[in-house]
Amino acid sequence: MTITITAFENSPDRGRGLARDMRVRWALEEVGQPYEVRLLSFKAMKEPAHIELHPFGQIPTYEEGNLALFESGSIVFHIAERHAGLLPDDAGARARAITWMFAALSTIEPPIIERATARFQERDQTWYKQRLSMIDERIRQRLNGLSARLGDADWLDGAFSAGDLLMISVLLRLRESGMLREYENLSAYVARGEARPAYRRAFEAQLAVFTAASAS
Ligand SMILES: N[C@@H](CCC(=O)N[C@@H](CS)C(=O)NCC(=O)O)C(=O)O
């Protein structure tokens, strides 16, 4: 059955792979599943046809036959459950990998998104610098814990898993802040993720969309 995902027609991140379709593309590439992409303008994302698929009018969505999903974490979990390569067979290791998926999305991602929102929407406020440094402190608290747990391991819990895929996707959003460079092991961890052939293929595919949109 054909898998179709949605992505920005013209991504605000200018093809840097930070939009959340990237993590879904990466998961599909890791498990070797072909997929099609339906590109959406900001206007189309808020129209009834898309709201039917995604109640909040966002990307990504995932369609496969009668199944329609939204939320990148749920989509990656679905892919990882259905195809070998992203979750271990051992029940304990599988539960721990799923725990890292949740940790990425519910513990690490929120302050990182808060930072991006502050930079985008609050930078003209008089209190902006103070707020940014408070958010950065919160991010560092999380990174301290993550860095200590990763130590000198390649991945968070044994073999590469969907937990690493989501964690690296989330950490990549911090790159422009320079904060990742404060953590040698986390920088190396992110670089290991980016070096995976599946990541490269997914990255090139989303970049091609942006390149084509800028040329037209
Ligand atoms: N929690 C959702 C967040 C989805 C989300 O924020 N998508 C962004 C792109 S990365 C979007 O569609 N932004 C446009 C908008 O909200 O109008 C997920 O993980 O899928």
CSV table of C-alpha atoms and ligand atoms in Angstrom, one decimal:
chain,number,residue,atom,x,y,z
A,1,MET,CA,0.0,0.0,0.0
A,2,THR,CA,1.3,3.4,-0.9
A,3,ILE,CA,2.5,5.6,2.0
A,4,THR,CA,1.9,9.3,1.5
A,5,ILE,CA,3.2,12.0,3.9
A,6,THR,CA,2.7,15.7,3.9
A,7,ALA,CA,5.4,18.4,4.0
A,8,PHE,CA,5.8,22.1,3.4
A,9,GLU,CA,5.7,23.2,-0.2
A,10,ASN,CA,8.1,26.0,0.8
A,11,SER,CA,9.7,25.2,4.2
A,12,PRO,CA,10.4,28.1,6.5
A,13,ASP,CA,13.7,26.4,7.5
A,14,ARG,CA,15.0,26.7,3.9
A,15,GLY,CA,15.7,23.0,3.5
A,16,ARG,CA,17.8,22.6,6.7
A,17,GLY,CA,15.8,19.5,7.6
A,18,LEU,CA,14.2,21.0,10.7
A,19,ALA,CA,10.6,20.6,9.7
A,20,ARG,CA,9.0,17.5,11.2
A,21,ASP,CA,8.4,15.7,8.0
A,22,MET,CA,12.2,15.1,8.1
A,23,ARG,CA,11.9,12.7,11.0
A,24,VAL,CA,9.2,10.7,9.3
A,25,ARG,CA,11.2,10.6,6.0
A,26,TRP,CA,14.2,9.5,8.0
A,27,ALA,CA,12.2,6.7,9.7
A,28,LEU,CA,10.8,5.5,6.4
A,29,GLU,CA,14.3,5.5,4.9
A,30,GLU,CA,15.7,3.5,7.8
A,31,VAL,CA,13.2,0.7,7.3
A,32,GLY,CA,13.4,0.9,3.5
A,33,GLN,CA,9.8,1.8,2.8
A,34,PRO,CA,9.1,3.9,-0.3
A,35,TYR,CA,6.8,6.9,0.2
A,36,GLU,CA,5.2,9.7,-1.7
A,37,VAL,CA,5.0,13.3,-0.5
A,38,ARG,CA,2.1,15.7,-0.9
A,39,LEU,CA,3.3,19.3,-0.6
A,40,LEU,CA,1.2,21.9,1.0
A,41,SER,CA,1.1,25.6,1.1
A,42,PHE,CA,0.4,27.4,4.4
A,43,LYS,CA,-3.1,28.2,3.0
A,44,ALA,CA,-3.8,24.6,2.0
A,45,MET,CA,-2.8,23.4,5.5
A,46,LYS,CA,-5.6,25.3,7.0
A,47,GLU,CA,-8.3,24.2,4.5
A,48,PRO,CA,-11.0,21.6,5.4
A,49,ALA,CA,-9.4,18.8,3.3
A,50,HIS,CA,-6.2,18.9,5.4
A,51,ILE,CA,-8.0,19.6,8.7
A,52,GLU,CA,-9.8,16.4,8.1
A,53,LEU,CA,-6.4,14.7,8.3
A,54,HIS,CA,-4.8,16.9,10.9
A,55,PRO,CA,-7.0,18.7,13.4
A,56,PHE,CA,-4.5,21.4,14.0
A,57,GLY,CA,-3.7,22.1,10.3
A,58,GLN,CA,-0.1,21.1,10.5
A,59,ILE,CA,2.4,18.8,8.8
A,60,PRO,CA,3.4,16.0,8.8
A,61,THR,CA,0.5,13.6,8.2
A,62,TYR,CA,0.8,10.0,7.2
A,63,GLU,CA,-1.7,8.0,5.0
A,64,GLU,CA,-1.6,4.4,4.2
A,65,GLY,CA,-4.8,2.8,2.8
A,66,ASN,CA,-7.6,3.7,5.2
A,67,LEU,CA,-5.2,4.8,8.0
A,68,ALA,CA,-4.5,8.5,8.5
A,69,LEU,CA,-2.2,9.7,11.2
A,70,PHE,CA,-0.8,13.0,12.5
A,71,GLU,CA,1.8,13.8,15.2
A,72,SER,CA,5.4,13.0,14.1
A,73,GLY,CA,6.1,10.9,17.2
A,74,SER,CA,3.0,8.7,16.6
A,75,ILE,CA,3.9,8.3,12.9
A,76,VAL,CA,7.5,7.3,13.7
A,77,PHE,CA,6.2,4.8,16.3
A,78,HIS,CA,3.8,3.3,13.8
A,79,ILE,CA,6.6,2.9,11.2
A,80,ALA,CA,8.9,1.4,13.9
A,81,GLU,CA,6.3,-1.1,15.0
A,82,ARG,CA,5.4,-2.2,11.5
A,83,HIS,CA,8.9,-2.6,10.1
A,84,ALA,CA,12.1,-4.1,11.5
A,85,GLY,CA,15.1,-1.8,12.1
A,86,LEU,CA,13.9,0.9,14.6
A,87,LEU,CA,12.8,-1.0,17.7
A,88,PRO,CA,14.6,-4.0,19.3
A,89,ASP,CA,12.8,-7.4,19.5
A,90,ASP,CA,13.7,-7.9,23.2
A,91,ALA,CA,10.7,-6.6,25.2
A,92,GLY,CA,12.8,-4.7,27.8
A,93,ALA,CA,15.0,-3.0,25.2
A,94,ARG,CA,11.9,-2.2,23.2
A,95,ALA,CA,10.2,-0.5,26.1
A,96,ARG,CA,13.4,1.5,26.9
A,97,ALA,CA,13.7,2.6,23.2
A,98,ILE,CA,10.0,3.8,23.4
A,99,THR,CA,10.8,5.6,26.6
A,100,TRP,CA,13.6,7.5,24.8
A,101,MET,CA,11.0,8.4,22.1
A,102,PHE,CA,8.8,10.0,24.7
A,103,ALA,CA,11.8,11.6,26.4
A,104,ALA,CA,12.8,13.2,23.1
A,105,LEU,CA,9.3,14.6,22.5
A,106,SER,CA,8.1,15.4,26.0
A,107,THR,CA,11.2,16.3,27.9
A,108,ILE,CA,13.8,17.6,25.5
A,109,GLU,CA,11.8,19.1,22.7
A,110,PRO,CA,9.5,21.5,24.7
A,111,PRO,CA,12.1,24.0,25.9
A,112,ILE,CA,13.8,23.8,22.5
A,113,ILE,CA,10.6,24.8,20.8
A,114,GLU,CA,10.0,27.5,23.4
A,115,ARG,CA,13.4,28.9,22.5
A,116,ALA,CA,12.5,29.0,18.8
A,117,THR,CA,9.1,30.6,19.5
A,118,ALA,CA,10.7,33.3,21.7
A,119,ARG,CA,13.2,34.1,18.9
A,120,PHE,CA,10.5,34.2,16.3
A,121,GLN,CA,7.8,36.0,18.2
A,122,GLU,CA,9.3,37.8,21.2
A,123,ARG,CA,12.6,39.3,20.1
A,124,ASP,CA,11.3,42.9,20.0
A,125,GLN,CA,10.2,42.7,23.7
A,126,THR,CA,12.2,44.6,26.3
A,127,TRP,CA,12.5,41.4,28.4
A,128,TYR,CA,13.5,39.2,25.5
A,129,LYS,CA,17.2,38.7,26.5
A,130,GLN,CA,16.3,37.8,30.0
A,131,ARG,CA,13.7,35.3,28.8
A,132,LEU,CA,16.1,33.7,26.3
A,133,SER,CA,18.7,33.2,29.0
A,134,MET,CA,16.1,31.6,31.3
A,135,ILE,CA,15.0,29.2,28.5
A,136,ASP,CA,18.6,28.4,27.7
A,137,GLU,CA,19.2,27.5,31.3
A,138,ARG,CA,16.2,25.1,31.2
A,139,ILE,CA,17.6,23.6,28.0
A,140,ARG,CA,21.0,23.1,29.6
A,141,GLN,CA,19.5,21.3,32.6
A,142,ARG,CA,18.0,18.8,30.1
A,143,LEU,CA,21.2,18.5,28.1
A,144,ASN,CA,23.2,17.9,31.2
A,145,GLY,CA,21.1,14.9,32.0
A,146,LEU,CA,21.1,13.6,28.5
A,147,SER,CA,24.8,14.1,28.1
A,148,ALA,CA,25.6,12.3,31.4
A,149,ARG,CA,23.4,9.4,30.4
A,150,LEU,CA,24.8,9.0,26.9
A,151,GLY,CA,28.4,9.1,28.2
A,152,ASP,CA,30.7,7.7,25.5
A,153,ALA,CA,28.1,5.4,24.0
A,154,ASP,CA,27.2,5.6,20.3
A,155,TRP,CA,23.4,5.5,20.9
A,156,LEU,CA,21.1,5.9,23.9
A,157,ASP,CA,20.5,2.2,24.7
A,158,GLY,CA,22.4,-0.3,22.6
A,159,ALA,CA,21.7,-0.3,18.9
A,160,PHE,CA,20.3,2.7,17.0
A,161,SER,CA,16.6,3.0,17.6
A,162,ALA,CA,13.6,5.2,17.0
A,163,GLY,CA,14.5,6.8,20.3
A,164,ASP,CA,17.8,8.0,18.8
A,165,LEU,CA,16.1,9.1,15.6
A,166,LEU,CA,13.7,11.4,17.5
A,167,MET,CA,16.3,12.6,20.0
A,168,ILE,CA,18.7,13.5,17.2
A,169,SER,CA,15.9,15.2,15.2
A,170,VAL,CA,15.1,17.3,18.3
A,171,LEU,CA,18.7,18.2,19.1
A,172,LEU,CA,19.3,19.3,15.5
A,173,ARG,CA,17.0,22.2,16.2
A,174,LEU,CA,19.5,23.5,18.7
A,175,ARG,CA,22.4,23.7,16.3
A,176,GLU,CA,22.0,27.4,15.4
A,177,SER,CA,22.1,28.3,19.1
A,178,GLY,CA,25.7,27.0,19.5
A,179,MET,CA,24.6,25.3,22.7
A,180,LEU,CA,25.2,21.8,21.3
A,181,ARG,CA,28.9,22.6,21.0
A,182,GLU,CA,29.1,22.8,24.8
A,183,TYR,CA,28.5,19.1,24.9
A,184,GLU,CA,31.2,17.2,23.0
A,185,ASN,CA,29.4,13.8,23.3
A,186,LEU,CA,26.0,15.2,22.2
A,187,SER,CA,27.6,16.9,19.2
A,188,ALA,CA,29.3,13.6,18.2
A,189,TYR,CA,26.0,11.8,18.7
A,190,VAL,CA,24.1,14.2,16.4
A,191,ALA,CA,26.9,13.9,13.8
A,192,ARG,CA,26.6,10.1,13.9
A,193,GLY,CA,22.9,10.3,13.2
A,194,GLU,CA,23.4,12.7,10.4
A,195,ALA,CA,26.0,10.4,8.8
A,196,ARG,CA,23.6,7.5,8.5
A,197,PRO,CA,22.8,6.8,4.9
A,198,ALA,CA,19.0,6.9,5.6
A,199,TYR,CA,19.4,10.3,7.2
A,200,ARG,CA,21.3,11.6,4.2
A,201,ARG,CA,18.7,10.3,1.7
A,202,ALA,CA,15.9,11.9,3.7
A,203,PHE,CA,17.8,15.1,4.0
A,204,GLU,CA,18.5,15.3,0.3
A,205,ALA,CA,14.8,14.6,-0.5
A,206,GLN,CA,13.5,17.5,1.6
A,207,LEU,CA,16.3,19.8,0.4
A,208,ALA,CA,15.3,19.0,-3.2
A,209,VAL,CA,11.8,20.3,-2.4
A,210,PHE,CA,13.1,23.6,-1.1
A,211,THR,CA,15.6,24.0,-4.0
A,212,ALA,CA,12.8,23.4,-6.6
A,213,ALA,CA,10.5,25.9,-4.8
A,214,SER,CA,13.2,28.6,-4.7
A,215,ALA,CA,13.9,28.1,-8.4
A,216,SER,CA,10.3,28.5,-9.5
B,1,LIG,N1,3.5,17.9,17.6
B,1,LIG,C1,3.4,18.0,16.2
B,1,LIG,C2,3.9,19.4,15.8
B,1,LIG,C3,3.6,19.6,14.3
B,1,LIG,C4,4.1,21.0,13.9
B,1,LIG,O1,4.4,21.9,14.7
B,1,LIG,N2,4.3,21.1,12.6
B,1,LIG,C5,4.8,22.4,12.0
B,1,LIG,C6,6.0,22.1,11.0
B,1,LIG,S1,7.4,21.4,11.8
B,1,LIG,C7,3.7,23.1,11.3
B,1,LIG,O2,3.0,22.5,10.6
B,1,LIG,N3,3.7,24.4,11.4
B,1,LIG,C8,2.8,25.2,10.7
B,1,LIG,C9,1.6,25.6,11.6
B,1,LIG,O3,1.5,25.2,12.7
B,1,LIG,O4,0.7,26.3,11.0
B,1,LIG,C10,4.2,16.9,15.5
B,1,LIG,O5,5.2,16.5,16.1
B,1,LIG,O6,3.9,16.4,14.4
